[in-house]
C-alpha cells in the first residue's frame, strides 16, 4: 500500500499512544504537532485506505493498519541496524530510517536482515518484526 510520510507518522503515533486506551483526535494532533483540522483530514485518508477506524472517539489501527505498522518497523529497525553496524550513531540512524522506512519493500528488508546475520533487535533493543 502506498502511504505518505504524514500518514506513516500518524500510524506510528497511533501505535505509540495506544497504551491502556487508544488515542483520541486531540491526543494525535498534539503528538504529531499539527492542528486538529489537519489531523481530521489525515485520519479520513487513513480511514479510506482501511488502515484505521474510529470507535467512540478513539482511533484504532485496523488489522491492515497494524500490518502496515509492522512493515514500517521491519524497515525502520533493519535500516537502523545496518547504519548502526556501519558506525552511524543510533540517534542519527533512527532519524534517517524514519525518512525512508515506509517506502521500503518488506521482502528486500528480509534479505538485508539476513545479510546482517539475522539480528532480532534494533540498536534501541526493540524487536525487529519477522513479517
Ligand atoms: Zn528508531
mmCIF file with all atom_site columns, N, CA, C and O and ligand atoms in Angstrom, residues 8 73 76-77 80 90-91 93-95 97-98 101 122-124 126, ligand 1:
data_model
loop_
_atom_site.group_PDB
_atom_site.id
_atom_site.type_symbol
_atom_site.label_atom_id
_atom_site.label_alt_id
_atom_site.label_comp_id
_atom_site.label_asym_id
_atom_site.label_entity_id
_atom_site.label_seq_id
_atom_site.pdbx_PDB_ins_code
_atom_site.Cartn_x
_atom_site.Cartn_y
_atom_site.Cartn_z
_atom_site.occupancy
_atom_site.B_iso_or_equiv
_atom_site.pdbx_formal_charge
_atom_site.auth_seq_id
_atom_site.auth_comp_id
_atom_site.auth_asym_id
_atom_site.auth_atom_id
_atom_site.pdbx_PDB_model_num
ATOM   1  N  N   . UNK A 1 8   ? 2.395  7.857  7.437  1.00 0.00 ? 8   UNK A N   1
ATOM   2  C  CA  . UNK A 1 8   ? 3.334  6.979  8.163  1.00 0.00 ? 8   UNK A CA  1
ATOM   3  C  C   . UNK A 1 8   ? 3.493  7.465  9.608  1.00 0.00 ? 8   UNK A C   1
ATOM   4  O  O   . UNK A 1 8   ? 3.370  6.699  10.557 1.00 0.00 ? 8   UNK A O   1
ATOM   5  N  N   . UNK A 1 73  ? 8.045  -0.847 10.806 1.00 0.00 ? 73  UNK A N   1
ATOM   6  C  CA  . UNK A 1 73  ? 9.043  -1.150 11.840 1.00 0.00 ? 73  UNK A CA  1
ATOM   7  C  C   . UNK A 1 73  ? 10.091 -2.146 11.349 1.00 0.00 ? 73  UNK A C   1
ATOM   8  O  O   . UNK A 1 73  ? 11.258 -2.053 11.733 1.00 0.00 ? 73  UNK A O   1
ATOM   9  N  N   . UNK A 1 76  ? 12.269 0.093  9.378  1.00 0.00 ? 76  UNK A N   1
ATOM   10 C  CA  . UNK A 1 76  ? 12.905 1.069  10.268 1.00 0.00 ? 76  UNK A CA  1
ATOM   11 C  C   . UNK A 1 76  ? 14.053 0.426  11.049 1.00 0.00 ? 76  UNK A C   1
ATOM   12 O  O   . UNK A 1 76  ? 15.182 0.912  11.048 1.00 0.00 ? 76  UNK A O   1
ATOM   13 N  N   . UNK A 1 77  ? 13.747 -0.688 11.669 1.00 0.00 ? 77  UNK A N   1
ATOM   14 C  CA  . UNK A 1 77  ? 14.738 -1.315 12.556 1.00 0.00 ? 77  UNK A CA  1
ATOM   15 C  C   . UNK A 1 77  ? 15.834 -2.012 11.764 1.00 0.00 ? 77  UNK A C   1
ATOM   16 O  O   . UNK A 1 77  ? 16.974 -2.103 12.235 1.00 0.00 ? 77  UNK A O   1
ATOM   17 N  N   . UNK A 1 80  ? 18.041 0.913  10.592 1.00 0.00 ? 80  UNK A N   1
ATOM   18 C  CA  . UNK A 1 80  ? 18.757 1.401  11.779 1.00 0.00 ? 80  UNK A CA  1
ATOM   19 C  C   . UNK A 1 80  ? 19.934 0.485  12.135 1.00 0.00 ? 80  UNK A C   1
ATOM   20 O  O   . UNK A 1 80  ? 21.022 0.954  12.451 1.00 0.00 ? 80  UNK A O   1
ATOM   21 N  N   . UNK A 1 90  ? 23.292 5.739  16.915 1.00 0.00 ? 90  UNK A N   1
ATOM   22 C  CA  . UNK A 1 90  ? 21.926 5.199  16.997 1.00 0.00 ? 90  UNK A CA  1
ATOM   23 C  C   . UNK A 1 90  ? 20.896 6.287  16.730 1.00 0.00 ? 90  UNK A C   1
ATOM   24 O  O   . UNK A 1 90  ? 19.917 6.071  16.029 1.00 0.00 ? 90  UNK A O   1
ATOM   25 N  N   . UNK A 1 91  ? 21.148 7.472  17.273 1.00 0.00 ? 91  UNK A N   1
ATOM   26 C  CA  . UNK A 1 91  ? 20.205 8.570  17.114 1.00 0.00 ? 91  UNK A CA  1
ATOM   27 C  C   . UNK A 1 91  ? 20.092 9.004  15.644 1.00 0.00 ? 91  UNK A C   1
ATOM   28 O  O   . UNK A 1 91  ? 18.991 9.165  15.115 1.00 0.00 ? 91  UNK A O   1
ATOM   29 N  N   . UNK A 1 93  ? 20.897 7.185  13.072 1.00 0.00 ? 93  UNK A N   1
ATOM   30 C  CA  . UNK A 1 93  ? 20.353 6.057  12.321 1.00 0.00 ? 93  UNK A CA  1
ATOM   31 C  C   . UNK A 1 93  ? 18.829 6.082  12.390 1.00 0.00 ? 93  UNK A C   1
ATOM   32 O  O   . UNK A 1 93  ? 18.141 5.891  11.379 1.00 0.00 ? 93  UNK A O   1
ATOM   33 N  N   . UNK A 1 94  ? 18.307 6.379  13.569 1.00 0.00 ? 94  UNK A N   1
ATOM   34 C  CA  . UNK A 1 94  ? 16.853 6.423  13.772 1.00 0.00 ? 94  UNK A CA  1
ATOM   35 C  C   . UNK A 1 94  ? 16.231 7.547  12.934 1.00 0.00 ? 94  UNK A C   1
ATOM   36 O  O   . UNK A 1 94  ? 15.237 7.346  12.246 1.00 0.00 ? 94  UNK A O   1
ATOM   37 N  N   . UNK A 1 95  ? 16.844 8.730  12.991 1.00 0.00 ? 95  UNK A N   1
ATOM   38 C  CA  . UNK A 1 95  ? 16.311 9.876  12.255 1.00 0.00 ? 95  UNK A CA  1
ATOM   39 C  C   . UNK A 1 95  ? 16.311 9.625  10.747 1.00 0.00 ? 95  UNK A C   1
ATOM   40 O  O   . UNK A 1 95  ? 15.385 10.014 10.037 1.00 0.00 ? 95  UNK A O   1
ATOM   41 N  N   . UNK A 1 97  ? 16.330 6.581  9.289  1.00 0.00 ? 97  UNK A N   1
ATOM   42 C  CA  . UNK A 1 97  ? 15.453 5.446  8.968  1.00 0.00 ? 97  UNK A CA  1
ATOM   43 C  C   . UNK A 1 97  ? 14.010 5.910  8.793  1.00 0.00 ? 97  UNK A C   1
ATOM   44 O  O   . UNK A 1 97  ? 13.297 5.428  7.918  1.00 0.00 ? 97  UNK A O   1
ATOM   45 N  N   . UNK A 1 98  ? 13.580 6.890  9.610  1.00 0.00 ? 98  UNK A N   1
ATOM   46 C  CA  . UNK A 1 98  ? 12.166 7.283  9.505  1.00 0.00 ? 98  UNK A CA  1
ATOM   47 C  C   . UNK A 1 98  ? 11.864 8.077  8.238  1.00 0.00 ? 98  UNK A C   1
ATOM   48 O  O   . UNK A 1 98  ? 10.711 8.259  7.895  1.00 0.00 ? 98  UNK A O   1
ATOM   49 N  N   . UNK A 1 101 ? 11.661 4.462  5.843  1.00 0.00 ? 101 UNK A N   1
ATOM   50 C  CA  . UNK A 1 101 ? 11.160 3.134  6.237  1.00 0.00 ? 101 UNK A CA  1
ATOM   51 C  C   . UNK A 1 101 ? 9.829  2.760  5.580  1.00 0.00 ? 101 UNK A C   1
ATOM   52 O  O   . UNK A 1 101 ? 9.618  1.614  5.208  1.00 0.00 ? 101 UNK A O   1
ATOM   53 N  N   . UNK A 1 122 ? 16.746 -4.128 17.200 1.00 0.00 ? 122 UNK A N   1
ATOM   54 C  CA  . UNK A 1 122 ? 17.350 -2.930 16.633 1.00 0.00 ? 122 UNK A CA  1
ATOM   55 C  C   . UNK A 1 122 ? 18.338 -2.357 17.656 1.00 0.00 ? 122 UNK A C   1
ATOM   56 O  O   . UNK A 1 122 ? 18.410 -2.847 18.778 1.00 0.00 ? 122 UNK A O   1
ATOM   57 N  N   . UNK A 1 123 ? 19.100 -1.327 17.283 1.00 0.00 ? 123 UNK A N   1
ATOM   58 C  CA  . UNK A 1 123 ? 20.076 -0.775 18.237 1.00 0.00 ? 123 UNK A CA  1
ATOM   59 C  C   . UNK A 1 123 ? 19.449 -0.239 19.524 1.00 0.00 ? 123 UNK A C   1
ATOM   60 O  O   . UNK A 1 123 ? 20.131 -0.105 20.520 1.00 0.00 ? 123 UNK A O   1
ATOM   61 N  N   . UNK A 1 124 ? 18.125 0.072  19.498 1.00 0.00 ? 124 UNK A N   1
ATOM   62 C  CA  . UNK A 1 124 ? 17.456 0.512  20.737 1.00 0.00 ? 124 UNK A CA  1
ATOM   63 C  C   . UNK A 1 124 ? 17.000 -0.672 21.573 1.00 0.00 ? 124 UNK A C   1
ATOM   64 O  O   . UNK A 1 124 ? 16.399 -0.474 22.631 1.00 0.00 ? 124 UNK A O   1
ATOM   65 N  N   . UNK A 1 126 ? 14.716 -2.855 20.520 1.00 0.00 ? 126 UNK A N   1
ATOM   66 C  CA  . UNK A 1 126 ? 13.325 -3.206 20.204 1.00 0.00 ? 126 UNK A CA  1
ATOM   67 C  C   . UNK A 1 126 ? 13.321 -4.352 19.186 1.00 0.00 ? 126 UNK A C   1
ATOM   68 O  O   . UNK A 1 126 ? 14.203 -4.428 18.331 1.00 0.00 ? 126 UNK A O   1
HETATM 69 ZN ZN1 . LIG B 2 .   ? 14.224 4.273  15.560 1.00 0.00 ? 1   LIG B ZN1 1
#
